[in-house]
Coordinates of C-alpha atoms in Angstrom, one line a residue:
M1 CA 44.8 -26.9 -49.7
Y2 CA 44.7 -30.1 -51.6
R3 CA 44.2 -30.6 -55.4
G4 CA 41.5 -32.5 -56.2
S5 CA 44.0 -35.7 -57.0
E6 CA 45.5 -34.9 -53.8
R7 CA 42.6 -35.0 -51.5
K8 CA 42.3 -38.3 -49.1
P9 CA 39.0 -40.1 -49.2
F10 CA 37.0 -39.9 -45.9
D11 CA 36.4 -42.6 -43.5
T12 CA 34.9 -43.1 -40.1
K13 CA 38.2 -44.4 -38.7
Q14 CA 39.9 -41.2 -39.6
A15 CA 37.0 -39.3 -38.3
K16 CA 37.2 -41.0 -34.7
T17 CA 41.1 -40.2 -34.8
Q18 CA 40.6 -36.5 -35.6
T19 CA 37.8 -35.9 -33.3
S20 CA 38.5 -38.2 -30.3
G21 CA 40.1 -35.6 -28.2
S22 CA 37.2 -33.0 -28.9
A23 CA 34.4 -31.5 -26.7
Y24 CA 32.3 -32.0 -30.0
P25 CA 33.7 -35.1 -32.1
F26 CA 30.3 -34.8 -34.5
R27 CA 28.4 -32.1 -36.3
L28 CA 24.9 -33.4 -35.1
N29 CA 24.3 -33.3 -31.3
F30 CA 21.8 -34.5 -29.2
Y31 CA 22.6 -32.0 -26.5
D32 CA 22.4 -34.3 -23.7
K33 CA 25.4 -32.7 -21.8
P34 CA 25.2 -29.2 -20.7
P35 CA 28.3 -26.5 -21.3
L36 CA 30.4 -26.6 -17.8
Y37 CA 32.5 -23.7 -18.5
E38 CA 32.3 -20.0 -18.0
V39 CA 31.0 -17.6 -20.8
T40 CA 30.5 -13.6 -21.0
L41 CA 27.1 -12.0 -21.3
E42 CA 27.7 -10.8 -24.8
E43 CA 29.0 -14.5 -25.9
F44 CA 25.6 -16.1 -24.1
E45 CA 23.3 -13.7 -25.5
A46 CA 24.9 -13.4 -29.2
C47 CA 24.9 -17.4 -29.5
A48 CA 21.3 -17.4 -28.5
L49 CA 20.3 -15.0 -30.8
D50 CA 21.8 -16.5 -33.8
R51 CA 20.3 -19.9 -33.2
L52 CA 16.9 -18.0 -32.3
R53 CA 17.0 -16.5 -36.0
I54 CA 16.9 -20.0 -37.7
L55 CA 14.1 -21.2 -35.5
A56 CA 12.0 -18.4 -36.0
E57 CA 12.5 -18.9 -39.7
I58 CA 11.5 -22.3 -39.0
E59 CA 8.6 -21.3 -37.4
S60 CA 7.7 -18.9 -40.2
S61 CA 8.0 -21.6 -42.5
F62 CA 5.6 -23.7 -40.9
A63 CA 3.1 -20.6 -40.6
R64 CA 3.6 -20.4 -44.4
N65 CA 2.8 -24.2 -45.3
R66 CA 6.2 -24.4 -47.0
S67 CA 6.8 -27.8 -48.6
W68 CA 9.8 -29.6 -47.0
D69 CA 12.1 -28.7 -49.0
E70 CA 11.2 -25.3 -49.1
L71 CA 11.7 -25.4 -45.8
K72 CA 14.9 -27.1 -45.8
N73 CA 16.6 -24.4 -48.5
V74 CA 15.4 -21.7 -46.3
T75 CA 16.5 -22.9 -42.9
E76 CA 19.9 -24.1 -44.9
T77 CA 20.6 -20.5 -46.2
Q78 CA 19.8 -19.2 -42.7
C79 CA 22.3 -21.5 -41.3
K80 CA 25.1 -20.5 -43.4
K81 CA 24.1 -16.7 -42.9
Y82 CA 24.0 -16.8 -39.2
L83 CA 24.9 -20.3 -37.6
P84 CA 27.4 -22.1 -40.1
L85 CA 28.4 -25.6 -38.7
S86 CA 30.8 -27.9 -40.8
N87 CA 31.6 -31.1 -41.1
N88 CA 34.7 -33.0 -39.7
I89 CA 36.7 -32.7 -43.1
A90 CA 36.4 -28.9 -43.0
M91 CA 39.9 -27.8 -43.5
T92 CA 39.7 -23.9 -43.3
V93 CA 37.3 -23.2 -40.7
D94 CA 37.3 -23.8 -36.7
V95 CA 35.0 -26.4 -36.1
E96 CA 35.4 -26.4 -32.3
T97 CA 34.2 -23.0 -32.3
Q98 CA 31.2 -23.4 -34.5
R99 CA 30.5 -26.3 -32.3
R100 CA 30.8 -24.4 -29.0
G101 CA 28.4 -21.6 -30.0
D102 CA 25.9 -23.9 -31.2
H103 CA 25.9 -26.0 -27.8
L104 CA 26.2 -22.8 -26.0
G105 CA 23.1 -21.2 -27.9
H106 CA 20.6 -23.9 -27.6
F107 CA 21.2 -24.6 -23.8
V108 CA 20.4 -20.6 -23.5
L109 CA 17.5 -20.9 -25.7
R110 CA 16.2 -23.9 -23.4
L111 CA 16.4 -21.5 -20.4
A112 CA 14.2 -19.0 -22.5
F113 CA 11.7 -21.2 -24.0
C114 CA 11.1 -24.0 -20.6
R115 CA 8.7 -21.3 -19.0
S116 CA 5.3 -22.6 -20.4
E117 CA 3.7 -25.5 -22.3
E118 CA 3.3 -23.3 -25.4
L119 CA 6.9 -22.3 -25.5
R120 CA 8.0 -25.7 -24.9
R121 CA 6.1 -27.4 -27.9
R122 CA 7.1 -24.4 -30.5
F123 CA 10.8 -24.8 -29.4
V124 CA 10.5 -28.4 -29.7
K125 CA 9.1 -28.5 -33.0
A126 CA 11.4 -26.2 -34.2
E127 CA 14.7 -27.5 -33.0
T128 CA 13.7 -31.1 -34.2
T129 CA 13.4 -29.4 -37.5
L130 CA 16.5 -28.1 -37.7
F131 CA 18.3 -31.6 -36.5
R132 CA 16.3 -32.9 -39.3
V133 CA 17.8 -30.5 -41.7
R134 CA 21.3 -31.2 -40.4
Y135 CA 20.9 -34.9 -40.4
E136 CA 19.6 -35.1 -43.7
S137 CA 22.7 -32.8 -45.1
D138 CA 25.0 -34.5 -43.1
Y139 CA 27.8 -36.7 -44.8
T140 CA 26.6 -40.4 -44.8
L141 CA 30.0 -41.8 -42.9
E142 CA 29.8 -39.3 -40.3
R143 CA 26.3 -39.5 -39.7
A144 CA 27.0 -43.3 -39.2
A145 CA 29.5 -42.7 -37.0
F146 CA 27.3 -40.3 -34.8
L147 CA 24.4 -42.9 -34.3
E148 CA 27.2 -45.8 -33.6
A149 CA 28.4 -43.3 -30.4
Q150 CA 24.5 -42.7 -29.1
K151 CA 24.2 -46.3 -28.3
F152 CA 20.8 -46.3 -28.9
D153 CA 19.1 -49.3 -27.0
W154 CA 17.8 -51.0 -30.8
K155 CA 18.5 -54.8 -31.4
K156 CA 20.2 -56.0 -34.5
V157 CA 17.8 -58.3 -36.5
E158 CA 19.8 -61.6 -36.9
E159 CA 20.0 -63.5 -40.1
S160 CA 18.3 -66.2 -38.7
E161 CA 15.1 -63.8 -37.7
K162 CA 15.4 -62.5 -41.0
Q163 CA 14.7 -65.9 -42.6
Q164 CA 11.7 -66.7 -39.9
F165 CA 10.1 -63.4 -41.0
F166 CA 11.3 -63.2 -44.8
E167 CA 7.6 -63.1 -46.2
E168 CA 6.8 -60.2 -43.9
L169 CA 9.9 -58.3 -44.4
K170 CA 9.7 -58.9 -48.3
A171 CA 6.2 -57.5 -48.1
L172 CA 7.9 -53.9 -46.5
E173 CA 10.3 -54.0 -49.3
V174 CA 7.4 -54.5 -52.0
K175 CA 5.5 -51.2 -50.4
Q176 CA 8.6 -48.9 -50.3
V177 CA 9.7 -50.0 -53.9
N178 CA 6.5 -48.7 -55.0
S179 CA 7.1 -45.2 -53.1
S180 CA 8.9 -42.6 -54.8
E181 CA 10.1 -41.0 -51.3
Q182 CA 12.2 -44.0 -50.2
T183 CA 15.7 -44.9 -51.0
P184 CA 16.4 -48.5 -51.4
S185 CA 17.0 -50.5 -48.5
S186 CA 20.1 -52.3 -47.5
G187 CA 18.2 -55.5 -46.3
E188 CA 19.4 -54.7 -42.6
Y189 CA 16.6 -54.2 -39.9
V190 CA 16.9 -53.5 -36.1
K191 CA 14.1 -54.0 -33.6
V192 CA 12.8 -51.5 -31.0
H193 CA 9.4 -51.2 -28.8
W194 CA 6.8 -50.4 -31.2
T195 CA 6.0 -47.1 -29.0
R196 CA 9.6 -45.4 -30.1
V197 CA 8.5 -45.3 -33.8
P198 CA 4.7 -44.2 -33.7
D199 CA 5.0 -42.6 -37.1
L200 CA 6.3 -45.4 -39.0
V201 CA 3.7 -47.8 -37.2
A202 CA 1.1 -45.2 -38.4
K203 CA 2.4 -45.0 -42.1
R204 CA 2.8 -49.2 -41.8
R205 CA 6.2 -48.9 -42.8
V206 CA 7.5 -51.3 -39.8
F207 CA 6.5 -55.1 -39.2
L208 CA 5.0 -55.7 -36.0
R209 CA 5.6 -58.9 -33.8
G210 CA 5.3 -59.4 -29.9
G211 CA 5.5 -55.7 -29.3
Y212 CA 8.5 -55.0 -31.4
A213 CA 8.8 -53.2 -34.6
Y214 CA 11.3 -54.4 -37.5
V215 CA 12.5 -51.1 -38.5
P216 CA 14.4 -51.3 -42.1
S217 CA 17.7 -49.2 -42.0
R218 CA 16.6 -46.8 -44.6
E219 CA 14.0 -45.5 -41.8
L220 CA 16.2 -45.5 -38.8
S221 CA 16.2 -41.8 -39.0
S222 CA 12.3 -41.6 -37.7
F223 CA 13.3 -43.4 -34.7
V224 CA 16.7 -40.9 -34.2
F225 CA 14.0 -38.0 -34.7
H226 CA 11.7 -39.4 -32.0
E227 CA 14.7 -39.9 -29.8
F228 CA 15.8 -36.3 -30.1
E229 CA 12.1 -35.0 -29.6
S230 CA 11.3 -36.9 -26.4
K231 CA 15.2 -36.4 -25.0
L232 CA 14.3 -32.8 -25.7
E233 CA 10.8 -32.4 -24.0
K234 CA 12.3 -34.6 -20.8
A235 CA 14.8 -32.0 -20.5
L236 CA 12.9 -28.7 -20.8
E237 CA 10.3 -30.0 -18.3
F238 CA 13.4 -30.6 -15.7
T239 CA 14.7 -27.2 -16.5
A240 CA 11.5 -25.5 -15.8
K241 CA 11.5 -26.8 -12.7
T242 CA 14.7 -25.6 -11.7
L243 CA 14.8 -22.5 -13.4
P244 CA 12.7 -20.2 -10.6
R245 CA 16.2 -20.5 -8.9
M246 CA 17.4 -18.1 -11.2
D247 CA 14.3 -15.5 -11.1
E248 CA 16.6 -13.3 -8.6
D249 CA 19.3 -12.9 -11.3
T250 CA 19.2 -9.5 -12.6
R251 CA 21.6 -10.1 -15.5
L252 CA 20.2 -12.9 -17.1
V253 CA 16.5 -12.6 -16.6
P254 CA 16.1 -9.7 -18.8
I255 CA 17.9 -11.5 -21.6
L256 CA 15.8 -14.5 -21.4
N257 CA 12.7 -12.7 -21.5
N258 CA 13.7 -10.8 -24.5
L259 CA 14.5 -14.0 -26.2
S260 CA 11.4 -15.8 -25.3
Q261 CA 9.8 -13.1 -27.4
G262 CA 11.6 -14.4 -30.5
F263 CA 8.8 -16.6 -32.4
L264 CA 6.3 -13.8 -32.0
A265 CA 8.2 -11.6 -34.8
G266 CA 11.6 -13.0 -35.7
V267 CA 14.9 -11.6 -34.3
P268 CA 15.8 -8.4 -36.6
S269 CA 18.8 -6.6 -36.9
E270 CA 19.4 -3.2 -34.9
W271 CA 18.7 -0.4 -37.4
S272 CA 19.9 2.8 -36.0
N273 CA 21.6 4.4 -39.0
P274 CA 20.1 5.9 -41.9
S275 CA 19.8 3.1 -44.9
A276 CA 22.5 3.9 -47.5
S277 CA 19.5 4.6 -50.3
G278 CA 22.1 6.4 -52.5
E279 CA 19.9 9.8 -53.0
E280 CA 18.7 12.2 -50.2
I281 CA 15.3 12.1 -48.8
R282 CA 13.3 15.0 -48.6
A283 CA 10.3 15.8 -46.5
D284 CA 8.1 16.5 -49.8
M285 CA 9.0 12.9 -50.9
I286 CA 7.3 11.3 -48.1
D287 CA 3.8 11.2 -49.0
D288 CA 4.6 9.6 -52.1
M289 CA 7.2 7.2 -50.6
A290 CA 4.4 6.0 -47.9
K291 CA 1.8 5.0 -50.7
K292 CA 4.5 2.9 -52.6
H293 CA 7.0 1.4 -49.9
F294 CA 5.8 1.5 -46.4
P295 CA 4.7 -1.2 -44.5
M296 CA 1.1 -1.2 -42.9
C297 CA 2.1 0.0 -39.5
M298 CA 3.7 3.2 -40.8
R299 CA 1.5 3.6 -43.5
N300 CA -1.4 3.8 -40.8
L301 CA 0.7 6.5 -39.1
H302 CA 1.5 8.7 -42.0
E303 CA -2.4 8.4 -43.1
C304 CA -3.3 9.4 -39.2
L305 CA -0.8 12.4 -39.5
A306 CA -2.3 13.5 -42.8
R307 CA -5.9 13.2 -41.6
D308 CA -5.5 14.5 -37.7
R309 CA -2.4 17.0 -38.2
H310 CA -1.2 15.4 -34.8
L311 CA 0.2 12.0 -33.5
K312 CA 0.5 11.1 -29.8
H313 CA 3.7 10.9 -28.1
F314 CA 4.4 7.0 -29.1
G315 CA 3.2 7.3 -32.5
R316 CA 5.6 10.4 -33.0
L317 CA 8.4 8.2 -31.6
Q318 CA 7.7 5.2 -33.7
Y319 CA 7.1 6.8 -36.8
G320 CA 10.1 9.7 -36.4
L321 CA 12.7 6.9 -35.9
F322 CA 11.6 4.9 -38.9
L323 CA 12.1 8.0 -41.1
K324 CA 15.2 8.8 -39.1
V325 CA 16.6 5.4 -40.2
L326 CA 14.9 5.4 -44.0
G327 CA 17.5 8.7 -44.6
L328 CA 15.4 11.5 -43.5
S329 CA 17.9 14.3 -42.5
I330 CA 17.2 16.2 -39.1
E331 CA 16.5 19.1 -41.0
E332 CA 14.6 17.8 -43.6
A333 CA 12.7 15.9 -40.3
I334 CA 12.1 19.1 -39.0
V335 CA 10.5 20.8 -42.4
F336 CA 8.1 17.4 -42.7
W337 CA 6.9 17.5 -39.1
R338 CA 6.5 21.5 -38.9
K339 CA 4.1 21.0 -42.2
S340 CA 2.6 18.1 -40.7
F341 CA 1.6 19.9 -37.6
S342 CA -0.1 22.9 -39.4
N343 CA -2.6 23.4 -36.9
V344 CA 0.2 24.7 -34.4
T345 CA 1.8 27.8 -34.0
D346 CA 5.5 28.0 -34.7
D347 CA 5.9 29.1 -30.9
K348 CA 4.1 26.1 -29.7
F349 CA 5.8 24.0 -32.1
N350 CA 9.5 25.0 -31.3
K351 CA 8.6 24.4 -27.8
E352 CA 6.8 21.2 -27.5
Y353 CA 8.2 19.2 -30.5
K354 CA 11.3 20.4 -31.9
Y355 CA 13.5 19.2 -28.8
N356 CA 12.0 15.6 -29.3
I357 CA 12.8 15.4 -32.9
R358 CA 16.4 16.6 -32.4
H359 CA 16.6 14.3 -29.3
S360 CA 15.7 11.6 -31.4
Y361 CA 18.7 12.4 -33.6
G362 CA 20.9 12.1 -30.8
L363 CA 21.5 16.1 -30.8
E364 CA 19.9 16.6 -27.4
G365 CA 19.7 15.1 -23.7
K366 CA 22.1 12.4 -23.8
R367 CA 22.8 12.3 -27.2
A368 CA 22.3 8.7 -28.1
N369 CA 22.2 7.1 -31.7
Y370 CA 18.3 5.8 -30.9
P371 CA 17.6 2.7 -33.3
A372 CA 14.3 2.6 -35.3
K373 CA 11.6 -0.1 -33.5
S374 CA 11.7 -3.4 -34.7
C375 CA 8.4 -5.6 -35.2
Q376 CA 9.0 -7.5 -31.7
Q377 CA 9.2 -3.9 -30.1
I378 CA 6.1 -2.5 -31.6
L379 CA 4.1 -5.8 -30.9
V380 CA 5.2 -5.9 -27.3
T381 CA 5.7 -2.5 -25.9
D382 CA 3.5 0.5 -25.4
K383 CA 0.3 -1.1 -26.4
P384 CA -1.6 1.6 -28.2
G385 CA -4.9 2.9 -26.3
V386 CA -8.1 4.9 -27.5
G387 CA -6.8 7.6 -29.8
D388 CA -3.4 6.1 -30.5
C389 CA -2.1 5.2 -34.2
H390 CA 1.1 3.6 -33.3
G391 CA 1.3 -0.3 -32.8
C392 CA 1.2 -3.1 -35.3
P393 CA -2.0 -3.5 -37.3
Y394 CA -2.0 -7.0 -37.6
R395 CA -2.1 -7.3 -33.7
H396 CA -4.0 -4.3 -32.4
F397 CA -7.1 -3.7 -35.4
S398 CA -10.2 -5.3 -35.1
P399 CA -10.2 -8.2 -37.9
E400 CA -13.0 -6.2 -39.8
N401 CA -10.5 -2.9 -39.6
L402 CA -7.7 -4.7 -40.7
Q403 CA -9.2 -6.0 -43.7
T404 CA -10.8 -2.8 -44.9
S405 CA -7.3 -0.9 -43.9
L406 CA -5.4 -3.5 -46.0
L407 CA -7.7 -3.2 -49.5
A408 CA -7.6 0.7 -48.8
A409 CA -3.9 0.9 -48.7
Y410 CA -2.9 -1.9 -51.0
S411 CA -5.5 -2.8 -53.5
S412 CA -3.7 -0.2 -55.9
Q413 CA -0.4 -2.5 -55.5
G414 CA -2.5 -5.9 -56.3
L415 CA -4.1 -6.8 -53.1
T416 CA -7.5 -8.3 -53.6
T417 CA -10.1 -9.5 -51.7
T418 CA -9.1 -13.4 -52.6
D419 CA -6.2 -12.7 -50.8
L420 CA -7.4 -11.4 -47.3
H421 CA -8.2 -15.0 -46.1
E422 CA -4.7 -16.1 -46.3
I423 CA -3.4 -13.2 -44.6
M424 CA -6.2 -13.1 -41.6
K425 CA -5.3 -16.9 -41.3
T426 CA -1.9 -16.0 -40.2
V427 CA -3.1 -13.2 -38.4
K428 CA -5.3 -15.4 -36.1
E429 CA -2.8 -17.7 -35.6
S430 CA -0.7 -14.9 -34.0
H431 CA 2.1 -14.9 -37.0
F432 CA 1.8 -11.1 -37.3
H433 CA 5.0 -10.7 -39.1
V434 CA 4.4 -13.3 -41.5
A435 CA 1.2 -11.8 -42.5
C436 CA 3.2 -8.7 -43.3
T437 CA 5.6 -10.6 -45.2
R438 CA 2.7 -12.0 -47.4
V439 CA 1.4 -8.5 -47.9
F440 CA 4.8 -7.7 -49.0
E441 CA 5.2 -10.6 -51.6
I442 CA 1.5 -9.5 -53.0
T443 CA 2.4 -5.7 -53.4
H444 CA 5.7 -6.1 -55.3
A445 CA 4.5 -9.8 -57.3
S446 CA 4.1 -7.2 -60.4
Q447 CA 7.9 -6.3 -59.9
G448 CA 9.1 -10.2 -60.0
V449 CA 8.9 -11.4 -56.0
K450 CA 7.4 -14.5 -55.8
K451 CA 5.1 -16.4 -53.1
G452 CA 7.4 -17.7 -50.5
E453 CA 10.3 -15.6 -51.4
G454 CA 9.9 -12.9 -48.6
I455 CA 12.5 -10.1 -49.0
G456 CA 14.7 -12.6 -50.3
G457 CA 15.8 -16.4 -49.8
G458 CA 12.5 -17.0 -47.8
E459 CA 13.1 -14.6 -45.1
S460 CA 10.5 -12.9 -43.4
I461 CA 10.0 -9.2 -42.4
T462 CA 11.3 -8.4 -39.0
H463 CA 11.5 -4.5 -39.0
P464 CA 9.4 -2.0 -40.6
N465 CA 12.7 -0.4 -42.0
Q466 CA 13.7 -3.8 -43.6
Y467 CA 10.3 -3.8 -45.4
A468 CA 10.9 -0.1 -46.8
A469 CA 14.3 -0.4 -47.8
K470 CA 13.7 -4.0 -49.8
S471 CA 10.7 -2.1 -51.3
I472 CA 12.7 0.7 -52.4
E473 CA 16.0 -1.5 -53.5
I474 CA 13.4 -3.5 -55.9
E475 CA 12.3 -0.2 -57.4
K476 CA 15.6 1.0 -58.3
L477 CA 16.4 -2.3 -59.7
Q478 CA 13.2 -2.0 -62.3
R479 CA 14.3 0.9 -63.3
V480 CA 17.8 0.2 -64.0
D481 CA 16.3 -3.0 -65.9
E482 CA 14.0 -0.5 -68.0
A483 CA 16.8 1.9 -68.7
S484 CA 19.1 -0.9 -69.7
M485 CA 16.1 -2.0 -72.0
V486 CA 15.6 1.6 -73.9
V487 CA 19.3 2.0 -74.4
E488 CA 19.4 -1.6 -76.3

C-alpha cells in the first residue's frame, strides 16, 4: 500500500492503459455484449441471486416511497454487502472478478424477467435505478472515460453556434442558478434529437431548435439514463422472443422460474439451523414470545393452534420449521406439540404426529436438515384452502379480516387504525413483505426503530425467522441498556 504522499493522482490516460486489455475496462456497463464463456450452474444461480437481492430492495424502496437519497444509501449498503463493484484504482481487490459476476448476473436475470410485460417493466425500472446509483458514485474521470468509449451520437455545439443562440442558452443558465439541485455548468453543450431527452424537455432544462435539444454538460446524465433504459427494453423484448428455445432445458428453467419470483418477497438467506439466541427456548416460553416477537403469519398459526388445539399438515410444517430454526429443541418441540394437541390421546399423538416432528428435525426418514420457509415460499407454494391457517395473511386474508387481525395482534405494541392505510396500500400493490416490514417498524418504534429503517440499514423482511430474530435481538439490547443505566 502507498502512503498518502506516495499515492499518484488518477487520470484517464492511466485508466485506459491499465484496462485496455480487460474485458471490463469500466465499472459502469451498458451490458450490450452477452457473456460468451462457460459457467457452472452454481455460479449461474449465485451471481443472479446476489444481483436480485439489490434489485428487490430497490423495488421495496419504491413501494415505501423513499426519497432518492434514502434509496441511494440503502442500495449502496446492499451493494457493498452482496455485489461490490470497485473503481479502476482499487489496489487490493480483484476488479475483473467483481465485474464478471456483475455482468453474468445481469444477463441471467434478463432471462428470468423477460417473460411478461409486467416483469420487463419492473426489471428495467430497478436496473436503471441501480445504474443511476453507480453512475452518480463513480469517479468523475472514470465516468468521463466510460462516456467517451460509448460513442453516443450526440453532436458537440461549436463556439459559433453558442454565439448564435447566446441569449437562449444564457436563459438556461439563469434558470439553473436558481435551482439548488444543480451543479454549475462548464459552458459546454451537445445536440441530440429532442425525443432522446423527454424528461429534460418536460422540465424545460434544454433549448429546442429545429427538432434538436441543446443539452448542458451537467444534464448529460439524463441522456445516458434514457439510453440505458431504451436499450435494455429492446434487449428484453428480443430475449423474450428467443426464450422459448430454452423451455426444454430442465437445468435452467427451474432456476429462472425461481428467480422471476424475486420481486414478490425479496431474496432471503436460507434459515435451516437454530438461531444463536444465546439462551435455550422452552415450550412454555412460546406463547409469550408469539405475542412479542412473531410476524403476523406465525402469530396467526399460533392463535389458530391455541384456539382449535390442532393444525392441518401445511400449518404444522410452516410453524414447526419456524420454531425449530427459532431455537426450540426436538425434546421441547415434542412437549410443545403434545401440550397444544390436548384433545388427542397419547397413542394417537405418537402414531400420527410425533414421527413428523422428528422428521422435520432430520431424525427420521432421509434425515435432511429442512430449512424454515421463507416469505417467498409461503407466498407462492401450498396456497391455503378453507379451514387452513398457513400462508401469508397479507396475501391470503381479505382486506377486512387483515385489518381486524392486525389491530387485534399488534395494538398493544403501538399499531393504530391510522397506520392501516399505509399498510393496506402496500398490500394492494402486492408488496406483501414491505407491509410486514412496516408493521415491524411500527411495533418496535418504542425501542428505537425508525420508519424506513426496516430490520437495519433499510433492509426489508424476507423471512419470518428474520423478523423474530431481529425482534428478540432488539429486546435483548434494550435490557442491556436498562441494566447499564441502573448500574450507573
